Amino acid sequence: MDSLSQAPVFEFREAILSAISLLAGLLPQSFLMWFRRIYGVLTLATYVTLTKSTPPGFPSSGNGLWYTTPATLWAKQMLPIGNGYLAAMIPGGIFQEVTQLNIESLWQGGPLQDPSYNGGNNLPSQQAQMAQDMQSIRQSIFASPNGTINNIEEICTPPGDYGSYSGAGYFISTLNNTGTTSNYGRWLDLDEGVARTTWSQGSSIFSREAFCSHPAQACVQYVNTSGQASLPTVTYAFSVSQETGLPAPNVTCLDNATLNIRGYVTNPGMMYEIIGRVQASNGTVSCNVVSGSTPTNATVSVSGASEAWITWVGGTNYDIDAGDLAHNFTFQGVDPHSNLVSLVSSATSNSYTELLSEHIADYTSLISPFSLSLGQTPDLSTPTDQIVASYQTYVGNAYLEWVLFNFGRYLLTSSARGILPANLQGKWADGQSNSWGADANINLQMNYWFAEMANLNVTQSLFDYMEKTWAPRGAETALILYNISQGWVTHDEIFGHTGMKLEGNSAQWADYPGKEISMIHAWDHFDYTNDVEWWKAQGWPLVKAVASFHLEKLIPDLHFNDGTLVTAPCNSPEQVPITFGCAHAQQLIWQLFNAVEKGYEAAGDTDTAFIQAIAAKREQMDKGLRVGWWEWKMDMDQPNDTHRHLSHLIGLYPGYAISSYSPELQGGLTYNNTFLNYTKEQILDAATISLIHRGNGTGPDADAGWEKVWRAACWAQLGNETEFYRELTYAIERNFAPNLFDLYSPGTLPFQIDANFGYPAAVLNALLQAPDVASLDIPLQVTLLPALPLTWSSGEIKGARIRGGITLDLQWSGGKPTSAVFTVDSSVAGRQRDVVVNYAGKVVGEFTSNPGTAKTVTF
Ligand SMILES: *[C@@H]1O[C@H](CO)[C@@H](O)[C@H](O)[C@H]1NC(C)=O
Ligand SMILES: *[C@@H]1O[C@H](CO)[C@@H](O)[C@H](O)[C@H]1NC(C)=O
Ligand SMILES: *[C@@H]1O[C@H](CO)[C@@H](O)[C@H](O)[C@H]1NC(C)=O
Ligand SMILES: *[C@@H]1O[C@H](CO)[C@@H](O)[C@H](O)[C@H]1NC(C)=O
Ligand SMILES: *[C@@H]1O[C@H](CO)[C@@H](O)[C@H](O)[C@H]1NC(C)=O
Ligand SMILES: *[C@@H]1O[C@H](CO)[C@@H](O)[C@H](O)[C@H]1NC(C)=O
Ligand SMILES: *[C@@H]1O[C@H](CO)[C@@H](O)[C@H](O)[C@H]1NC(C)=O
Ligand SMILES: *[C@@H]1O[C@H](CO)[C@@H](O)[C@H](O)[C@H]1NC(C)=O
Ligand SMILES: *[C@@H]1O[C@H](CO)[C@@H](O)[C@H](O)[C@H]1NC(C)=O
Ligand SMILES: *[C@@H]1O[C@H](CO)[C@@H](O)[C@H](O)[C@H]1NC(C)=O
Ligand SMILES: *[C@@H]1O[C@H](CO)[C@@H](O)[C@H](O)[C@H]1NC(C)=O
């Protein structure tokens, strides 16, 4: 979610490729030959575009993306596949397919590169000094007439070898053929999670398909032909020539059909391995060493086959379980070789058809509990890139909007189910170094906004990541940096980077100890599922530890001396100045403390002193809500601040401090000797004004997709379908590429996946809302179709999840609901609650969520 100014983002190769594609017709042949030699990605085939309708086999519902020419641009045109462990980008080449690969843990930097890497923490011996510095920082802030200071550099540390998520090289498969082809089509089938390419040559039809199977932990690329006896010779090679910065690995023959790729992302650094085994029917497979190559190289060839496929697996020596004190925070794992050998053996022991069916069954079982219709009519005669190109803000196109929803769900399903959660690019990244490291910053939370409501069981790696990479080093940071012995804190991430990074205006980037407040996700997971066993084992320990830290971090406001507790120093994420009582942090801590109180009993905790302290401080803390000025406790807001973040509106969406505002619980504050007690209407009106002033997500600081979909979700929360739809469609027109990837800046790079994931959340928030509440005694307010745009006047949601263990099937027609059926899980773990169903400002139903019951609301 960061600003462009933080890191250089321009990718030369993409720009060159764009320019070349445009100029291809105008350039002399000799230049094109040179260019192809250098880049090697353009197919040598010439193709005739005849396709005027979806390729054969494309879902008749229109649930997919399709194109009539092969892709050359990584971020804008290629199609993603993945299983969480591995990912790949598919260009849909003809005689040559150059597939770019990823392994989820392949990261340059960190302790595997630099043994002195310590997660950006100060030295234990500096604890006393840090405590003193922190004390004086706080004093300066409180004493300053404007309540701010200019920097906190003394407590920051240089980023060191923070590093970046890296690409893992390319598989090149080549069909030894030339000549003219026709009837080309490539597509991504979102019903099955498979990328396919087809073309004809003479009387032969060629088909290639690729997918990554989660159960097999392997990816596969398959090719066959019909109409002639056998395929031309197929050669499989591995290359790093296009993977900018990645050193060449050793490529050897593991056996007569298997490539074994072993390399280092940096030297020294993390080690990675890919094993690709080739299988074929009716042909001869051989692995051949490329002579005279340093490091060693090899290729696999298949001749005389009717079909051929390569199955690859990959891993590194990263170990998420070795990020704790007992392992000296090394994340050092074992050589992945023997595990990969056994994975590839088991993946290749089945037939190709079995592997494919297993993948489709797994993918569909994950996504099928939930479905959405926006009343769209599929357009089966216009390729996706052309639909995107002619898309207009506010005019919209229900079909594309529906595909984008399903694509977001596909991407999360395909990137989250590994050891690590979906990062800033999901798991798809090209080159050894990526923008913002492709890390897991604030975007990590947006990535998962829609997961619970869309009934997508993909969050396990998110919680493992928090537990295993944030908590261990974060406890050290809490102690050394904040002199707090309870709980943990993090400011950055991956390899347990928990300190404050010193770079640029350090606080603006470094001081966001709000990531750990994303423990709200842990609370939500429990609240949606009632999974008490999980809550006790993983959710509660996370939430309790972070709340413990904030219990100590909250301090009396010595600027206003108004008796409230505030956090200091703080700044609004990615904004200066450095001050105290920042709205974002105060709202989130309040929500966190509520989560503790709501989940205490179910956790079976008996620490009464802790829960009493939480209740007392929750009561006493500044709630971070101030009409007239919002972002900071000092009145410093500028009405023209169109900053990309909506930090102070976190309680509007995705939080609830604003959307479920209660004067009884949050009201009453004294400012400048005036007592104020806002009504909910005042708070929501102020949120509206503030949202208007933040602009449409195209400001001098950024023009990103995520800021627009966040704004769309907020407008939906305010029940404003006009602004919701304007902002949502504006994001699509401005930020979504022909392959539907979200681009940070319109038309250019980099790819950032957060808008792809924020998008389904915004769509859902226009159709169904049930924001959290401070206590289980407060009825849950469900609102049906709160911001339904005209374009979606009929439609259906099946299997949406609502907190409390409730499932909703909802239908609407003519812009009005026609049926809503609520079904309560058979286990609500003793957490029954009252539910009020609202539509168009009226209560249309009420029920108590008794286990196993159903409630039908008719209209
Ligand atoms: C533990 O890691 C630190 C760097 O984080 C290093 O300085 C130290 O030598 C290591 N200790 C051991 C016992 O390996
Ligand atoms: C706040 O006041 C200090 C001097 O006390 C000054 O250095 C700083 O620039 C001011 N900050 C803002 C945001 O006005
Ligand atoms: C490719 O085909 C050409 C012409 O048919 C042939 O001369 C050449 O040996 C083939 N190469 C391979 C690697 O099969
Ligand atoms: C291995 O050889 C193949 C065929 O010549 C080539 O395409 C590939 O780039 C080489 N790979 C490496 C890692 O050198
Ligand atoms: C490849 O090796 C396996 C044993 O590892 C053997 O069964 C098979 O016949 C060999 N295939 C070829 C084409 O040499
Ligand atoms: C690649 O091969 C060289 C020479 O055998 C060896 O020194 C090196 O360790 C190998 N690299 C990997 C990653 O196995
Ligand atoms: C190719 O092999 C398959 C089994 O893998 C067999 O059913 C088929 O008849 C063979 N086709 C030819 C042309 O040999
Ligand atoms: C969700 O997925 C996890 C694996 O990540 C599995 O253990 C669990 O049983 C699944 N839960 C449900 C309700 O399907
Ligand atoms: C807002 O307006 C003030 C006063 O005109 C100006 O100093 C400031 O630079 C403006 N800020 C932005 C973000 O445009
Ligand atoms: C604020 O107003 C609500 C009623 O709207 C009242 O219940 C609450 O006690 C008031 N808060 C304070 C601190 O007076
Ligand atoms: C505080 O109130 C006084 C008197 O109403 C007013 O003159 C002053 O501007 C206010 N200060 C702030 C910071 O709002």
Short mmCIF file of N, CA, C and O in Angstrom, two decimals, residues 82-83 85 191-194 196 209 211-220 279 309 311-313 342-368 413 417:
data_model
loop_
_atom_site.label_atom_id
_atom_site.label_comp_id
_atom_site.label_asym_id
_atom_site.label_seq_id
_atom_site.Cartn_x
_atom_site.Cartn_y
_atom_site.Cartn_z
N GLY A 82 -1.62 -20.92 -9.51
CA GLY A 82 -0.88 -21.11 -8.26
C GLY A 82 -1.62 -22.02 -7.30
O GLY A 82 -2.82 -22.28 -7.47
N ASN A 83 -0.89 -22.52 -6.32
CA ASN A 83 -1.51 -23.36 -5.29
C ASN A 83 -1.13 -22.91 -3.88
O ASN A 83 -1.34 -23.61 -2.92
N TYR A 85 1.80 -22.70 -2.57
CA TYR A 85 3.21 -23.07 -2.43
C TYR A 85 4.02 -22.56 -3.63
O TYR A 85 5.14 -22.10 -3.50
N ASP A 191 -13.89 -21.52 -13.43
CA ASP A 191 -14.65 -22.62 -12.83
C ASP A 191 -13.72 -23.73 -12.37
O ASP A 191 -13.96 -24.39 -11.37
N GLU A 192 -12.63 -23.93 -13.12
CA GLU A 192 -11.75 -25.07 -12.85
C GLU A 192 -10.38 -24.67 -12.33
O GLU A 192 -9.63 -25.51 -11.84
N GLY A 193 -10.01 -23.40 -12.49
CA GLY A 193 -8.68 -22.97 -12.08
C GLY A 193 -7.60 -23.53 -13.00
O GLY A 193 -6.57 -24.02 -12.53
N VAL A 194 -7.84 -23.45 -14.30
CA VAL A 194 -6.89 -23.99 -15.29
C VAL A 194 -6.69 -22.95 -16.39
O VAL A 194 -7.65 -22.33 -16.85
N ARG A 196 -5.52 -22.26 -20.28
CA ARG A 196 -5.45 -23.08 -21.50
C ARG A 196 -5.09 -22.24 -22.71
O ARG A 196 -5.39 -21.04 -22.77
N GLU A 209 -2.35 -26.84 -21.56
CA GLU A 209 -3.01 -26.34 -20.36
C GLU A 209 -2.07 -26.41 -19.17
O GLU A 209 -1.12 -27.21 -19.16
N PHE A 211 -1.89 -25.76 -14.68
CA PHE A 211 -2.55 -25.50 -13.39
C PHE A 211 -1.58 -25.86 -12.29
O PHE A 211 -0.57 -26.55 -12.52
N CYS A 212 -1.86 -25.37 -11.08
CA CYS A 212 -1.09 -25.78 -9.91
C CYS A 212 -2.05 -26.47 -8.96
O CYS A 212 -3.07 -25.89 -8.57
N SER A 213 -1.74 -27.68 -8.60
CA SER A 213 -2.60 -28.48 -7.73
C SER A 213 -2.20 -28.29 -6.27
O SER A 213 -1.03 -28.48 -5.92
N HIS A 214 -3.16 -27.93 -5.44
CA HIS A 214 -2.87 -27.80 -4.01
C HIS A 214 -2.65 -29.16 -3.35
O HIS A 214 -1.65 -29.35 -2.65
N PRO A 215 -3.53 -30.14 -3.59
CA PRO A 215 -3.27 -31.45 -2.96
C PRO A 215 -1.94 -32.07 -3.39
O PRO A 215 -1.28 -32.71 -2.57
N ALA A 216 -1.53 -31.87 -4.63
CA ALA A 216 -0.26 -32.48 -5.07
C ALA A 216 0.94 -31.59 -4.77
O ALA A 216 2.08 -32.02 -4.93
N GLN A 217 0.68 -30.35 -4.35
CA GLN A 217 1.76 -29.36 -4.15
C GLN A 217 2.67 -29.28 -5.37
O GLN A 217 3.89 -29.16 -5.25
N ALA A 218 2.04 -29.37 -6.55
CA ALA A 218 2.81 -29.39 -7.79
C ALA A 218 2.08 -28.60 -8.86
O ALA A 218 0.87 -28.42 -8.78
N CYS A 219 2.83 -28.13 -9.86
CA CYS A 219 2.22 -27.48 -11.02
C CYS A 219 2.49 -28.34 -12.25
O CYS A 219 3.48 -29.09 -12.28
N VAL A 220 1.63 -28.19 -13.24
CA VAL A 220 1.72 -29.05 -14.41
C VAL A 220 1.48 -28.23 -15.68
O VAL A 220 0.61 -27.36 -15.69
N GLN A 279 6.66 -36.35 -18.60
CA GLN A 279 6.03 -37.62 -18.95
C GLN A 279 5.36 -37.47 -20.31
O GLN A 279 5.02 -36.36 -20.71
N TRP A 309 3.80 -33.84 -20.79
CA TRP A 309 3.55 -32.88 -19.71
C TRP A 309 4.71 -32.87 -18.73
O TRP A 309 5.42 -33.87 -18.56
N THR A 311 5.67 -31.90 -14.79
CA THR A 311 5.12 -31.68 -13.46
C THR A 311 6.26 -31.14 -12.61
O THR A 311 7.31 -31.77 -12.54
N TRP A 312 6.08 -29.95 -12.04
CA TRP A 312 7.18 -29.42 -11.23
C TRP A 312 6.78 -29.12 -9.80
O TRP A 312 5.63 -28.82 -9.50
N VAL A 313 7.75 -29.26 -8.93
CA VAL A 313 7.61 -28.96 -7.51
C VAL A 313 8.79 -28.05 -7.15
O VAL A 313 9.77 -28.00 -7.88
N SER A 342 10.19 -36.68 -3.09
CA SER A 342 9.02 -37.49 -2.77
C SER A 342 7.74 -36.83 -3.29
O SER A 342 6.82 -37.52 -3.75
N LEU A 343 7.68 -35.50 -3.28
CA LEU A 343 6.50 -34.83 -3.85
C LEU A 343 6.35 -35.10 -5.35
O LEU A 343 5.26 -35.38 -5.84
N VAL A 344 7.48 -35.00 -6.07
CA VAL A 344 7.38 -35.17 -7.52
C VAL A 344 7.06 -36.63 -7.86
O VAL A 344 6.30 -36.91 -8.80
N SER A 345 7.59 -37.54 -7.06
CA SER A 345 7.27 -38.96 -7.31
C SER A 345 5.79 -39.20 -7.13
O SER A 345 5.15 -39.88 -7.93
N SER A 346 5.25 -38.64 -6.05
CA SER A 346 3.84 -38.96 -5.83
C SER A 346 2.96 -38.21 -6.84
O SER A 346 1.97 -38.77 -7.31
N ALA A 347 3.33 -36.99 -7.22
CA ALA A 347 2.51 -36.27 -8.21
C ALA A 347 2.55 -36.95 -9.57
O ALA A 347 1.58 -36.88 -10.33
N THR A 348 3.65 -37.61 -9.90
CA THR A 348 3.76 -38.21 -11.23
C THR A 348 3.39 -39.69 -11.24
O THR A 348 3.46 -40.35 -12.27
N SER A 349 2.97 -40.19 -10.07
CA SER A 349 2.58 -41.61 -10.06
C SER A 349 1.15 -41.77 -10.59
O SER A 349 0.74 -42.87 -10.95
N ASN A 350 0.41 -40.66 -10.62
CA ASN A 350 -0.95 -40.71 -11.18
C ASN A 350 -0.91 -40.32 -12.64
O ASN A 350 0.04 -39.69 -13.09
N SER A 351 -1.97 -40.63 -13.34
CA SER A 351 -2.05 -40.19 -14.74
C SER A 351 -2.31 -38.69 -14.75
O SER A 351 -2.75 -38.10 -13.76
N TYR A 352 -2.08 -38.08 -15.91
CA TYR A 352 -2.34 -36.65 -16.03
C TYR A 352 -3.80 -36.34 -15.73
O TYR A 352 -4.12 -35.38 -15.01
N THR A 353 -4.69 -37.15 -16.27
CA THR A 353 -6.13 -36.92 -16.07
C THR A 353 -6.49 -36.97 -14.58
O THR A 353 -7.29 -36.17 -14.10
N GLU A 354 -5.88 -37.90 -13.86
CA GLU A 354 -6.16 -37.99 -12.42
C GLU A 354 -5.67 -36.74 -11.68
O GLU A 354 -6.34 -36.22 -10.80
N LEU A 355 -4.49 -36.29 -12.07
CA LEU A 355 -3.91 -35.10 -11.45
C LEU A 355 -4.82 -33.88 -11.69
O LEU A 355 -5.10 -33.10 -10.78
N LEU A 356 -5.29 -33.77 -12.93
CA LEU A 356 -6.17 -32.66 -13.29
C LEU A 356 -7.50 -32.74 -12.53
O LEU A 356 -7.96 -31.75 -11.97
N SER A 357 -8.09 -33.93 -12.49
CA SER A 357 -9.38 -34.07 -11.80
C SER A 357 -9.23 -33.78 -10.31
O SER A 357 -10.12 -33.17 -9.71
N GLU A 358 -8.14 -34.25 -9.74
CA GLU A 358 -7.92 -33.99 -8.30
C GLU A 358 -7.83 -32.49 -8.05
O GLU A 358 -8.39 -31.97 -7.08
N HIS A 359 -7.15 -31.79 -8.95
CA HIS A 359 -7.03 -30.33 -8.80
C HIS A 359 -8.39 -29.65 -8.92
O HIS A 359 -8.75 -28.80 -8.10
N ILE A 360 -9.15 -30.03 -9.94
CA ILE A 360 -10.44 -29.37 -10.15
C ILE A 360 -11.37 -29.64 -8.97
O ILE A 360 -12.07 -28.75 -8.48
N ALA A 361 -11.33 -30.86 -8.46
CA ALA A 361 -12.19 -31.21 -7.32
C ALA A 361 -11.80 -30.39 -6.09
O ALA A 361 -12.67 -29.87 -5.37
N ASP A 362 -10.52 -30.24 -5.87
CA ASP A 362 -10.05 -29.47 -4.72
C ASP A 362 -10.45 -28.00 -4.85
O ASP A 362 -10.99 -27.39 -3.93
N TYR A 363 -10.20 -27.44 -6.03
CA TYR A 363 -10.49 -26.02 -6.25
C TYR A 363 -11.99 -25.75 -6.14
O TYR A 363 -12.41 -24.81 -5.46
N THR A 364 -12.80 -26.58 -6.76
CA THR A 364 -14.24 -26.32 -6.73
C THR A 364 -14.81 -26.56 -5.33
O THR A 364 -15.71 -25.84 -4.90
N SER A 365 -14.25 -27.51 -4.59
CA SER A 365 -14.80 -27.73 -3.24
C SER A 365 -14.48 -26.53 -2.35
O SER A 365 -15.25 -26.19 -1.45
N LEU A 366 -13.41 -25.85 -2.62
CA LEU A 366 -13.06 -24.69 -1.80
C LEU A 366 -13.95 -23.49 -2.12
O LEU A 366 -14.38 -22.78 -1.22
N ILE A 367 -14.23 -23.28 -3.40
CA ILE A 367 -15.00 -22.08 -3.74
C ILE A 367 -16.51 -22.30 -3.80
O ILE A 367 -17.27 -21.35 -3.73
N SER A 368 -16.95 -23.55 -3.91
CA SER A 368 -18.37 -23.77 -4.15
C SER A 368 -19.31 -23.43 -2.99
O SER A 368 -20.49 -23.18 -3.23
N THR A 413 -7.52 -17.94 -3.47
CA THR A 413 -7.48 -19.41 -3.38
C THR A 413 -6.14 -19.94 -3.88
O THR A 413 -5.58 -20.88 -3.32
N ARG A 417 -2.99 -20.52 0.16
CA ARG A 417 -2.98 -21.82 0.84
C ARG A 417 -1.61 -22.49 0.87
O ARG A 417 -1.46 -23.67 0.59
#
